Coordinates of C-alpha atoms in Angstrom, one line a residue:
Chain P
M70 CA 17.3 -27.7 58.2
A71 CA 15.5 -30.2 60.4
W72 CA 12.0 -29.2 59.3
F73 CA 12.8 -30.2 55.7
S74 CA 13.4 -33.9 56.5
P75 CA 9.9 -35.2 57.0
L76 CA 8.4 -33.3 54.1
T77 CA 11.3 -33.8 51.7
P78 CA 9.8 -36.5 49.4
I79 CA 6.5 -34.7 49.0
F80 CA 8.2 -31.4 48.7
V81 CA 10.6 -32.7 46.0
A82 CA 7.8 -34.4 44.2
V83 CA 5.7 -31.2 44.1
L84 CA 8.8 -29.2 43.0
C85 CA 9.4 -31.8 40.2
V86 CA 5.8 -31.5 39.1
V87 CA 6.1 -27.7 39.1
I88 CA 9.3 -27.7 37.1
A89 CA 7.9 -30.3 34.7
V90 CA 4.8 -28.1 34.0
L91 CA 7.0 -25.0 33.6
L92 CA 9.4 -26.8 31.2
K93 CA 6.5 -28.3 29.3
G94 CA 5.1 -24.7 28.8
F95 CA 8.4 -23.6 27.4
K96 CA 8.8 -26.6 25.1
T97 CA 5.3 -26.2 23.7
E98 CA 6.0 -22.5 23.0
K99 CA 9.2 -23.4 21.2
R100 CA 7.5 -26.2 19.3
E101 CA 4.8 -23.8 18.1
K102 CA 7.4 -21.3 17.1
K103 CA 9.3 -24.0 15.2
A104 CA 6.1 -25.1 13.5
Q105 CA 5.4 -21.6 12.4
T106 CA 8.9 -21.2 11.0
A107 CA 8.5 -24.5 9.2
V108 CA 5.2 -23.4 7.6
T109 CA 6.5 -20.0 6.4
S110 CA 9.9 -21.1 5.2
K111 CA 8.9 -24.5 3.7
S112 CA 11.3 -25.6 1.0
R113 CA 12.2 -22.0 0.0
P114 CA 14.4 -20.5 2.8
W115 CA 14.8 -17.2 1.0
V116 CA 11.2 -16.4 0.9
D117 CA 11.0 -15.6 4.6
E118 CA 14.2 -13.5 4.7
D119 CA 13.4 -11.5 1.6
L120 CA 9.9 -10.6 2.5
K121 CA 11.0 -9.3 5.8
D122 CA 10.4 -5.6 5.0
E123 CA 12.7 -3.7 7.3
T124 CA 10.5 -0.7 7.3
E125 CA 7.1 0.4 6.0
L126 CA 6.9 3.4 8.2
D127 CA 9.7 4.3 10.6
T128 CA 8.1 6.6 13.1
G129 CA 11.2 7.6 14.7
D130 CA 12.4 4.5 16.5
Q131 CA 15.5 5.7 18.1
A132 CA 17.1 2.3 18.0
H133 CA 17.7 2.6 14.2
E134 CA 20.7 4.8 14.5
D135 CA 21.8 4.0 11.0
W136 CA 18.7 5.5 9.4
V137 CA 19.9 8.9 8.3
T138 CA 18.5 11.6 6.0
E139 CA 19.7 14.3 3.8
E140 CA 19.1 17.6 5.4
D141 CA 19.7 20.1 2.6
D142 CA 17.3 22.9 2.8
V143 CA 15.0 23.3 -0.1
L144 CA 14.1 26.8 -1.4
H145 CA 10.5 27.6 -2.2
I146 CA 9.8 28.8 -5.7
P147 CA 6.7 30.4 -7.3
F148 CA 4.1 28.0 -8.6
S149 CA 2.9 28.6 -12.1
P150 CA -0.6 27.2 -12.4
M151 CA -2.4 26.1 -15.5
R152 CA -5.3 28.5 -16.1
L153 CA -8.5 27.1 -17.6
T154 CA -12.0 28.4 -17.7
E155 CA -14.7 26.6 -15.9
E156 CA -16.1 25.3 -19.2
E157 CA -12.7 24.0 -20.2
M158 CA -12.3 22.3 -16.9
L159 CA -15.7 20.7 -17.1
H160 CA -15.1 19.5 -20.6
R161 CA -11.7 18.2 -19.8
S162 CA -13.0 16.4 -16.7
Q163 CA -15.6 14.6 -18.8
Q164 CA -13.2 13.7 -21.6
F165 CA -10.7 12.3 -19.1
F166 CA -13.4 10.3 -17.4
Q167 CA -14.5 8.8 -20.7
L168 CA -10.9 7.9 -21.6
M169 CA -10.2 6.3 -18.2
N170 CA -13.6 4.6 -18.1
S171 CA -12.8 2.8 -21.4
R172 CA -9.8 1.2 -19.7
R173 CA -10.1 -2.5 -19.0
S174 CA -7.8 -5.2 -17.6
V175 CA -6.9 -7.1 -20.7
R176 CA -5.3 -10.6 -20.4
F177 CA -4.9 -11.2 -24.1
I178 CA -1.9 -9.2 -25.3
S179 CA -0.6 -9.2 -28.8
S180 CA 3.1 -9.6 -29.5
K181 CA 3.0 -6.7 -32.0
P182 CA 6.0 -4.4 -31.2
V183 CA 5.4 -1.1 -29.4
P184 CA 7.9 1.8 -30.0
R185 CA 10.3 1.9 -27.1
E186 CA 10.0 5.7 -26.8
I187 CA 6.3 5.4 -25.8
I188 CA 7.2 3.1 -23.0
D189 CA 9.9 5.5 -21.8
N190 CA 7.4 8.4 -21.8
V191 CA 4.9 6.3 -19.8
I192 CA 7.5 5.5 -17.2
R193 CA 8.6 9.2 -17.1
T194 CA 5.0 10.0 -16.4
A195 CA 4.8 7.5 -13.6
G196 CA 7.9 9.2 -12.1
T197 CA 5.9 12.4 -11.6
A198 CA 3.9 10.9 -8.8
P199 CA 4.1 12.4 -5.3
S200 CA 5.9 10.4 -2.6
G201 CA 6.4 10.5 1.1
A202 CA 8.9 13.3 1.8
H203 CA 9.8 13.3 -1.9
T204 CA 11.7 10.0 -1.6
E205 CA 10.6 8.7 -5.1
P206 CA 10.9 5.1 -3.8
W207 CA 10.2 3.3 -7.1
S208 CA 12.1 1.3 -9.7
F209 CA 10.5 0.3 -13.0
V210 CA 12.1 -2.7 -14.6
V211 CA 11.1 -2.9 -18.3
V212 CA 11.7 -6.4 -19.6
S213 CA 11.6 -7.0 -23.4
D214 CA 14.2 -9.8 -23.6
P215 CA 12.2 -12.9 -24.5
E216 CA 14.4 -15.2 -22.3
T217 CA 13.9 -13.1 -19.2
K218 CA 10.2 -12.7 -19.9
H219 CA 10.0 -16.5 -20.1
G220 CA 12.0 -16.9 -16.9
I221 CA 9.5 -14.6 -15.2
R222 CA 6.6 -16.6 -16.6
E223 CA 8.1 -19.9 -15.3
I224 CA 8.5 -18.4 -11.8
I225 CA 5.0 -17.0 -11.8
E226 CA 3.2 -20.0 -13.2
E227 CA 5.0 -22.3 -10.7
E228 CA 4.2 -20.2 -7.7
E229 CA 0.7 -19.3 -9.0
E230 CA -0.2 -23.0 -9.4
I231 CA 0.8 -23.5 -5.7
N232 CA -1.2 -20.4 -4.8
Y233 CA -4.3 -21.7 -6.6
R234 CA -3.9 -25.2 -5.3
Q235 CA -2.8 -24.6 -1.7
R236 CA -2.4 -21.0 -0.5
M237 CA -5.4 -19.1 -1.7
G238 CA -8.3 -21.1 -0.4
E239 CA -11.4 -22.0 -2.2
K240 CA -13.1 -18.6 -1.8
W241 CA -10.4 -16.6 -3.4
V242 CA -10.1 -19.1 -6.3
N243 CA -13.9 -18.8 -6.7
D244 CA -13.7 -15.0 -6.8
L245 CA -11.0 -15.2 -9.5
K246 CA -12.8 -17.9 -11.5
R247 CA -15.4 -15.3 -12.3
L248 CA -12.7 -13.4 -14.1
R249 CA -11.4 -16.6 -15.7
T250 CA -8.0 -16.1 -14.1
N251 CA -5.8 -19.1 -13.6
W252 CA -2.1 -19.8 -13.3
V253 CA -1.4 -20.1 -17.1
K254 CA -0.2 -16.6 -18.1
E255 CA 0.5 -16.5 -21.8
Y256 CA 0.7 -12.7 -21.8
L257 CA 4.0 -13.0 -19.9
D258 CA 5.6 -14.3 -23.1
S259 CA 3.4 -12.5 -25.7
A260 CA 3.4 -8.9 -24.3
P261 CA 6.3 -7.0 -25.9
Y262 CA 7.1 -5.4 -22.5
L263 CA 6.7 -6.5 -18.9
I264 CA 6.9 -3.6 -16.5
L265 CA 7.9 -4.7 -13.0
I266 CA 7.3 -2.1 -10.3
F267 CA 9.5 -2.4 -7.3
K268 CA 9.1 -0.4 -4.1
Q269 CA 12.3 0.6 -2.3
V270 CA 11.6 -0.1 1.3
Y271 CA 14.5 2.1 2.2
G272 CA 17.0 4.2 0.2
L273 CA 20.8 4.4 0.3
I274 CA 22.6 7.7 0.4
S275 CA 26.1 8.3 -1.0
S276 CA 27.8 7.3 2.3
G277 CA 26.1 3.9 2.1
Q278 CA 23.8 4.7 5.0
K279 CA 20.1 3.9 4.9
K280 CA 17.5 6.6 4.2
T281 CA 13.9 6.1 5.4
H282 CA 11.3 5.8 2.7
Y283 CA 8.0 6.9 4.4
Y284 CA 4.8 5.3 3.0
N285 CA 6.8 3.7 0.2
E286 CA 4.1 1.2 -0.7
I287 CA 1.3 3.8 -1.0
S288 CA 3.6 6.1 -2.9
V289 CA 4.6 3.4 -5.5
A290 CA 0.9 2.3 -5.9
I291 CA -0.1 6.0 -6.6
S292 CA 2.7 6.1 -9.1
C293 CA 1.2 2.9 -10.7
G294 CA -2.2 4.6 -10.9
I295 CA -0.6 7.4 -13.0
L296 CA 1.3 4.8 -15.1
L297 CA -2.0 3.0 -15.8
A298 CA -3.5 6.4 -16.9
A299 CA -0.5 7.0 -19.1
L300 CA -0.9 3.6 -20.8
Q301 CA -4.6 4.1 -21.3
N302 CA -3.9 7.5 -22.8
V303 CA -1.8 6.0 -25.6
G304 CA -4.1 3.0 -26.3
L305 CA -1.9 0.3 -24.8
V306 CA -3.4 -2.4 -22.5
T307 CA -2.3 -4.2 -19.4
V308 CA -3.6 -6.2 -16.5
T309 CA -2.6 -5.2 -13.0
T310 CA -1.1 -8.2 -11.3
T311 CA 0.4 -8.9 -7.9
P312 CA 2.5 -12.0 -8.3
L313 CA 2.0 -13.6 -4.9
N314 CA 5.1 -15.1 -3.4
C315 CA 7.1 -14.6 -6.6
G316 CA 8.8 -11.3 -5.6
P317 CA 12.0 -12.7 -4.1
R318 CA 12.7 -15.1 -7.0
I319 CA 11.9 -12.4 -9.6
R320 CA 14.0 -9.9 -7.7
I321 CA 17.0 -12.3 -7.9
L322 CA 16.4 -13.1 -11.5
L323 CA 16.4 -9.3 -12.4
E324 CA 19.4 -8.7 -10.1
R325 CA 17.6 -6.0 -8.1
P326 CA 19.0 -5.0 -4.7
T327 CA 17.5 -6.3 -1.4
N328 CA 15.9 -3.0 -0.5
E329 CA 13.6 -3.5 -3.5
K330 CA 10.4 -5.6 -3.2
L331 CA 8.2 -6.4 -6.2
L332 CA 4.8 -4.6 -5.8
L333 CA 3.2 -5.1 -9.2
L334 CA 3.8 -6.6 -12.6
L335 CA 2.2 -5.0 -15.8
P336 CA 2.4 -6.9 -19.1
V337 CA 2.1 -4.1 -21.7
G338 CA 1.2 -4.1 -25.4
Y339 CA -1.7 -3.9 -27.9
P340 CA -4.7 -6.1 -27.3
E341 CA -4.8 -9.3 -29.3
E342 CA -7.3 -9.5 -32.2
G343 CA -10.6 -10.6 -30.7
A344 CA -9.5 -10.1 -27.1
T345 CA -12.3 -10.4 -24.6
V346 CA -12.7 -8.9 -21.1
P347 CA -15.0 -9.9 -18.2
G348 CA -18.4 -8.2 -18.7
L349 CA -18.1 -6.4 -15.3
S350 CA -19.7 -3.1 -14.5
R351 CA -18.3 -0.4 -12.2
K352 CA -20.0 1.0 -9.1
K353 CA -22.0 4.2 -9.7
L354 CA -20.8 7.5 -8.4
E355 CA -23.3 7.5 -5.5
D356 CA -21.9 4.1 -4.4
I357 CA -18.4 5.3 -4.1
M358 CA -18.8 9.0 -3.1
V359 CA -20.3 10.5 0.0
T360 CA -20.9 14.3 0.3
V361 CA -20.6 16.2 3.5
Chain N
M212 CA 14.6 -42.1 49.8
A213 CA 17.6 -42.3 51.9
W214 CA 20.0 -41.0 49.3
F215 CA 18.1 -37.7 49.2
S216 CA 18.8 -36.8 52.8
P217 CA 22.4 -35.6 52.6
L218 CA 21.8 -33.7 49.4
T219 CA 18.4 -32.2 50.3
P220 CA 19.5 -28.7 51.3
I221 CA 21.6 -28.2 48.2
F222 CA 19.1 -30.0 46.0
V223 CA 16.3 -27.8 47.2
A224 CA 18.4 -24.7 46.9
V225 CA 19.2 -25.6 43.3
L226 CA 15.6 -26.3 42.5
C227 CA 14.5 -23.0 44.0
V228 CA 17.0 -21.2 41.9
V229 CA 15.8 -23.0 38.7
I230 CA 12.2 -22.2 39.5
A231 CA 13.1 -18.6 40.3
V232 CA 14.9 -18.2 37.0
L233 CA 12.0 -19.8 35.1
L234 CA 9.4 -17.7 36.8
K235 CA 11.5 -14.6 36.2
G236 CA 11.6 -15.4 32.6
F237 CA 7.8 -15.6 32.4
K238 CA 7.3 -12.4 34.4
T239 CA 9.8 -10.5 32.2
E240 CA 7.9 -11.7 29.1
K241 CA 4.6 -10.6 30.6
R242 CA 6.0 -7.3 31.6
E243 CA 7.3 -6.6 28.1
K244 CA 3.9 -7.5 26.6
K245 CA 2.2 -5.2 29.0
A246 CA 4.7 -2.4 28.2
Q247 CA 4.0 -2.8 24.5
T248 CA 0.3 -2.7 25.0
A249 CA 0.7 0.5 27.1
V250 CA 2.8 2.2 24.4
T251 CA 0.4 1.4 21.6
S252 CA -2.8 2.2 23.5
K253 CA -1.6 5.3 25.4
S254 CA -4.4 7.6 26.4
R255 CA -6.6 6.8 23.3
P256 CA -8.0 3.3 23.7
W257 CA -9.9 3.5 20.4
V258 CA -6.7 4.0 18.3
D259 CA -5.6 0.5 18.8
E260 CA -8.9 -1.1 18.2
D261 CA -9.8 0.8 15.1
L262 CA -6.4 0.5 13.4
K263 CA -6.6 -3.3 13.8
D264 CA -7.1 -4.1 10.1
E265 CA -8.8 -7.4 10.1
T266 CA -7.5 -8.3 6.7
E267 CA -5.1 -6.9 4.2
L268 CA -4.9 -10.1 2.3
D269 CA -6.8 -13.2 3.4
T270 CA -4.9 -16.0 1.8
G271 CA -7.6 -18.6 2.6
D272 CA -7.5 -18.9 6.3
Q273 CA -10.1 -21.5 6.8
A274 CA -10.9 -20.2 10.3
H275 CA -12.8 -17.2 8.9
E276 CA -15.9 -19.1 8.1
D277 CA -17.9 -15.8 7.8
W278 CA -15.8 -14.6 4.8
V279 CA -18.0 -15.3 1.8
T280 CA -17.9 -14.2 -1.8
E281 CA -20.4 -13.7 -4.5
E282 CA -20.0 -16.5 -7.0
D283 CA -22.0 -15.3 -10.0
D284 CA -20.2 -16.2 -13.2
V285 CA -19.2 -13.3 -15.3
L286 CA -19.6 -13.5 -19.1
H287 CA -16.6 -12.4 -21.2
I288 CA -17.4 -9.7 -23.8
P289 CA -15.4 -8.5 -26.8
F290 CA -12.9 -5.7 -26.0
S291 CA -13.1 -2.6 -28.2
P292 CA -9.7 -1.1 -28.2
M293 CA -8.8 2.5 -29.0
R294 CA -6.9 2.6 -32.3
L295 CA -4.1 5.2 -32.7
T296 CA -1.2 5.5 -35.0
E297 CA 2.3 5.3 -33.6
E298 CA 2.8 9.0 -34.2
E299 CA -0.4 9.8 -32.3
M300 CA 0.7 7.5 -29.5
L301 CA 4.1 9.1 -29.3
H302 CA 2.6 12.6 -29.3
R303 CA 0.0 11.8 -26.7
S304 CA 2.6 10.1 -24.4
Q305 CA 4.7 13.3 -24.6
Q306 CA 1.7 15.6 -23.9
F307 CA 0.5 13.6 -21.0
F308 CA 4.0 13.5 -19.5
Q309 CA 4.2 17.3 -19.7
L310 CA 0.8 17.7 -18.2
M311 CA 1.7 15.3 -15.3
N312 CA 5.2 16.7 -14.9
S313 CA 3.8 20.1 -14.2
R314 CA 1.9 18.7 -11.2
R315 CA 3.2 19.9 -7.9
S316 CA 2.0 19.4 -4.3
V317 CA 0.6 22.7 -3.4
R318 CA 0.0 23.7 0.2
F319 CA -1.5 27.1 -0.4
I320 CA -5.1 26.5 -1.6
S321 CA -7.5 29.3 -2.5
S322 CA -11.0 29.4 -1.1
K323 CA -12.3 30.3 -4.6
P324 CA -15.3 28.0 -5.3
V325 CA -14.9 25.1 -7.8
P326 CA -17.9 23.8 -9.7
R327 CA -19.2 20.7 -8.0
E328 CA -19.6 18.8 -11.3
I329 CA -15.9 18.9 -11.9
I330 CA -15.3 17.2 -8.6
D331 CA -17.9 14.6 -9.4
N332 CA -16.2 13.8 -12.7
V333 CA -12.8 13.5 -11.0
I334 CA -14.2 11.0 -8.4
R335 CA -15.9 9.1 -11.2
T336 CA -12.5 8.9 -12.9
A337 CA -10.9 7.6 -9.7
G338 CA -13.6 4.9 -9.6
T339 CA -12.3 3.4 -12.9
A340 CA -9.2 2.1 -11.3
P341 CA -8.6 -1.7 -11.3
S342 CA -8.9 -3.5 -7.9
G343 CA -8.2 -6.9 -6.6
A344 CA -10.9 -9.3 -7.9
H345 CA -12.9 -6.2 -8.9
T346 CA -13.9 -5.4 -5.4
E347 CA -13.7 -1.6 -5.8
P348 CA -12.8 -1.2 -2.1
W349 CA -12.9 2.6 -2.0
S350 CA -15.0 5.4 -0.5
F351 CA -14.4 9.0 -1.4
V352 CA -15.8 11.4 1.1
V353 CA -16.0 14.9 -0.3
V354 CA -16.3 17.5 2.4
S355 CA -17.3 21.1 1.6
D356 CA -19.2 21.9 4.8
P357 CA -17.0 24.6 6.6
E358 CA -17.8 23.2 10.0
T359 CA -16.8 19.7 9.1
K360 CA -13.7 20.9 7.4
H361 CA -12.7 22.8 10.5
G362 CA -13.5 19.8 12.7
I363 CA -11.1 17.7 10.5
R364 CA -8.5 20.5 10.8
E365 CA -8.7 20.4 14.6
I366 CA -8.3 16.7 14.7
I367 CA -5.4 16.8 12.3
E368 CA -3.5 19.7 13.9
E369 CA -3.9 18.2 17.3
E370 CA -2.6 14.8 16.3
E371 CA 0.1 16.3 13.9
E372 CA 1.5 18.4 16.7
I373 CA 1.9 15.3 18.8
N374 CA 3.4 13.5 15.8
Y375 CA 5.9 16.3 15.3
R376 CA 6.8 16.6 18.9
Q377 CA 6.8 13.0 20.0
R378 CA 6.1 10.3 17.5
M379 CA 8.0 11.1 14.4
G380 CA 11.5 11.4 15.7
E381 CA 14.0 14.1 14.8
K382 CA 15.0 12.6 11.4
W383 CA 11.6 12.6 9.9
V384 CA 10.9 16.1 11.2
N385 CA 14.1 17.2 9.5
D386 CA 13.1 15.5 6.3
L387 CA 9.8 17.4 6.3
K388 CA 11.4 20.7 7.4
R389 CA 13.0 20.8 4.0
L390 CA 9.5 20.9 2.6
R391 CA 8.4 23.5 5.2
T392 CA 5.7 21.2 6.5
N393 CA 4.4 21.6 10.0
W394 CA 1.3 20.9 11.9
V395 CA -0.5 24.1 11.0
K396 CA -2.7 23.2 8.0
E397 CA -4.6 26.3 6.8
Y398 CA -5.6 24.5 3.6
L399 CA -7.9 22.3 5.6
D400 CA -10.2 25.4 6.1
S401 CA -9.4 27.2 2.9
A402 CA -9.7 24.5 0.3
P403 CA -13.3 24.4 -1.1
Y404 CA -13.2 20.6 -1.0
L405 CA -11.5 18.0 1.2
I406 CA -11.5 14.6 -0.5
L407 CA -11.0 11.9 2.1
I408 CA -10.1 8.5 0.7
F409 CA -11.1 5.5 2.7
K410 CA -10.0 1.9 2.0
Q411 CA -12.6 -0.7 2.8
V412 CA -10.7 -3.5 4.6
Y413 CA -13.6 -5.8 3.9
G414 CA -16.9 -5.5 2.1
L415 CA -20.4 -6.5 3.2
I416 CA -22.8 -8.4 1.0
S417 CA -26.5 -8.2 1.1
S418 CA -26.8 -10.9 3.7
G419 CA -24.6 -8.9 6.0
Q420 CA -21.7 -11.3 5.6
K421 CA -18.2 -10.1 5.1
K422 CA -16.5 -10.2 1.7
T423 CA -12.7 -10.3 1.3
H424 CA -11.1 -7.2 -0.2
Y425 CA -7.9 -8.5 -1.7
Y426 CA -5.0 -6.0 -1.8
N427 CA -7.4 -3.2 -0.8
E428 CA -4.7 -0.7 0.2
I429 CA -2.8 -1.1 -3.1
S430 CA -6.0 -0.8 -5.1
V431 CA -7.1 2.3 -3.3
A432 CA -3.7 3.9 -3.7
I433 CA -3.8 3.2 -7.5
S434 CA -7.2 4.8 -7.6
C435 CA -5.7 7.9 -5.9
G436 CA -3.0 8.0 -8.6
I437 CA -5.7 8.2 -11.2
L438 CA -7.5 10.8 -9.1
L439 CA -4.4 13.0 -8.9
A440 CA -4.1 12.7 -12.7
A441 CA -7.7 13.7 -13.1
L442 CA -7.2 16.7 -10.8
Q443 CA -4.1 17.8 -12.6
N444 CA -5.9 17.4 -16.0
V445 CA -8.4 20.1 -14.9
G446 CA -5.9 22.5 -13.4
L447 CA -6.8 21.9 -9.7
V448 CA -4.2 21.5 -7.1
T449 CA -3.8 19.3 -4.0
V450 CA -1.3 18.0 -1.6
T451 CA -1.3 14.2 -0.9
T452 CA -1.5 13.8 2.8
T453 CA -1.6 10.8 5.1
P454 CA -3.0 12.0 8.4
L455 CA -1.0 9.9 10.8
N456 CA -3.1 8.6 13.7
C457 CA -6.1 10.7 12.8
G458 CA -7.9 8.1 10.9
P459 CA -10.2 6.7 13.6
R460 CA -11.3 10.2 14.9
I461 CA -12.0 11.4 11.4
R462 CA -13.8 8.2 10.5
I463 CA -16.0 8.7 13.6
L464 CA -16.5 12.4 12.7
L465 CA -17.6 11.5 9.2
E466 CA -19.7 8.6 10.5
R467 CA -18.0 6.0 8.2
P468 CA -18.4 2.4 9.1
T469 CA -15.7 0.4 10.9
N470 CA -14.6 -1.5 7.8
E471 CA -13.3 1.7 6.4
K472 CA -9.9 3.1 7.2
L473 CA -8.7 6.6 6.2
L474 CA -5.8 6.2 3.7
L475 CA -5.3 9.7 2.2
L476 CA -6.7 13.2 2.5
L477 CA -6.6 15.6 -0.5
P478 CA -7.5 19.2 0.0
V479 CA -8.6 20.3 -3.5
G480 CA -9.0 23.8 -5.1
Y481 CA -7.2 26.4 -7.1
P482 CA -3.8 27.5 -6.0
E483 CA -3.6 30.7 -3.9
E484 CA -2.3 33.8 -5.7
G485 CA 1.5 33.8 -5.2
A486 CA 1.5 30.2 -4.0
T487 CA 5.0 28.7 -3.7
V488 CA 6.2 25.1 -3.9
P489 CA 9.4 23.5 -2.8
G490 CA 12.1 23.8 -5.5
L491 CA 12.5 20.1 -5.8
S492 CA 13.5 18.2 -8.9
R493 CA 12.5 14.7 -10.0
K494 CA 14.8 11.8 -10.6
K495 CA 15.8 11.3 -14.2
L496 CA 14.4 8.4 -16.3
E497 CA 17.7 6.5 -16.0
D498 CA 17.5 6.7 -12.2
I499 CA 14.0 5.1 -12.0
M500 CA 14.0 2.8 -15.0
V501 CA 16.0 -0.4 -15.7
T502 CA 15.9 -2.1 -19.1
V503 CA 16.3 -5.8 -19.5

């Protein structure tokens, strides 16, 4: 060990510097991580946890041993198609386009009551949507209780005000200003029904085990498209809203399980007398379609 | 420095161990990162790059200085609602439910030609969907050219075979076995039209600057829901497919710009004579709806 002696002080000094640099690196990393956590969790610790979607698409990660599936074999049955002439088809395609093209997002919704059975049929219709591996990963919560509607309004207005003031950034706020959107949402009280659409990020089978819900968000959004068509078909109006950051609080208010995440909220009813809509136009066919 | 001398060998040994441990930590991290990169990029370097969606929801990150928006103010105009009696509404809601409830995903599609104008109207109808801040972030590519259809089939079958054999995992394959789904997709040749739906993850304004497309995936999926309703309304069939990992290659084949990502592919036509469908049932209203 004799050769250590003359170099010891320098050697130790160098080692100390190396260690200091390494430790500093680690600390900085940790501090950054902490800072990130602080930003995301802020004063609402549940936000972070609840928004942690455990799966969007489980492509066979073998680590998830608790993800099981029902393996019953499904018989194939004959398909009975609807038979229409080309003229009928053409006519129907024009009619349906006109019906859907008269749909607008309406933010002024009357409190006039709507028969419940119509809402039931509209939800039934939404439930006919296709879904990944036929998992039907949707829950439609129909709220007509005034107190619950108001509770939802309070959560949304509180969070939306924060969104507008802090989270969204000037550009987004400007984009929405064009549509005269802000965080005061009277329709949440006035609309006879609020339909809250939850995606189930996984399912639960009878044994209590988890079942994968492939492409659940896309499936639920497709279902909402059919729901919007069904509402338009009966002359009811809505505005498609995505309550940013409100999902967890609303989920808790509505006592929905943790595998459900709020995707969309539709206030539904008749339009108010004298309701206005933004004078927007839609893209032309040639701007949305490409032919090959 | 005298007090160092007796401890030097032990001290140095301890320091060496500490440094070794710290360095090992770093190396392991690096190795893990490398391994992850290797898994995701595999033999197809373009997959990784192309699937990197630059934005799903830009909540005002001030670093993106090139994200701009059109700030023209939009006038509000009176809304002209459709007026129906409650009886008409109820009747229409039942009729539309029955029409949509008879929709099935059909994998046997006849090559019988379908008038082009009907497809145009169906796409027009899909274009009436609402979208985040009215960005209309969709492109519908309608392919009828046999060679292009076959090119798409080749890409999809090649990738799907890899999906089935390697990526999806036994459970997902079992889930799909119930529906008799596999990687041979004859309908990609036989269907008179393939409608490929792309989401635009951002837009481009006249100056060439990027424009945020808020909630583009949800918007496009909603639009697809309306498209499925429009197809069903004219008696055409389809099967909603999400070609896993095929997006980039198909995007390149169809010469779509890099801001577009393939979301869904719908083969469209009449059902084949004797077409069968899986004998699945749908959840009941009480299993998808909650009343508050």
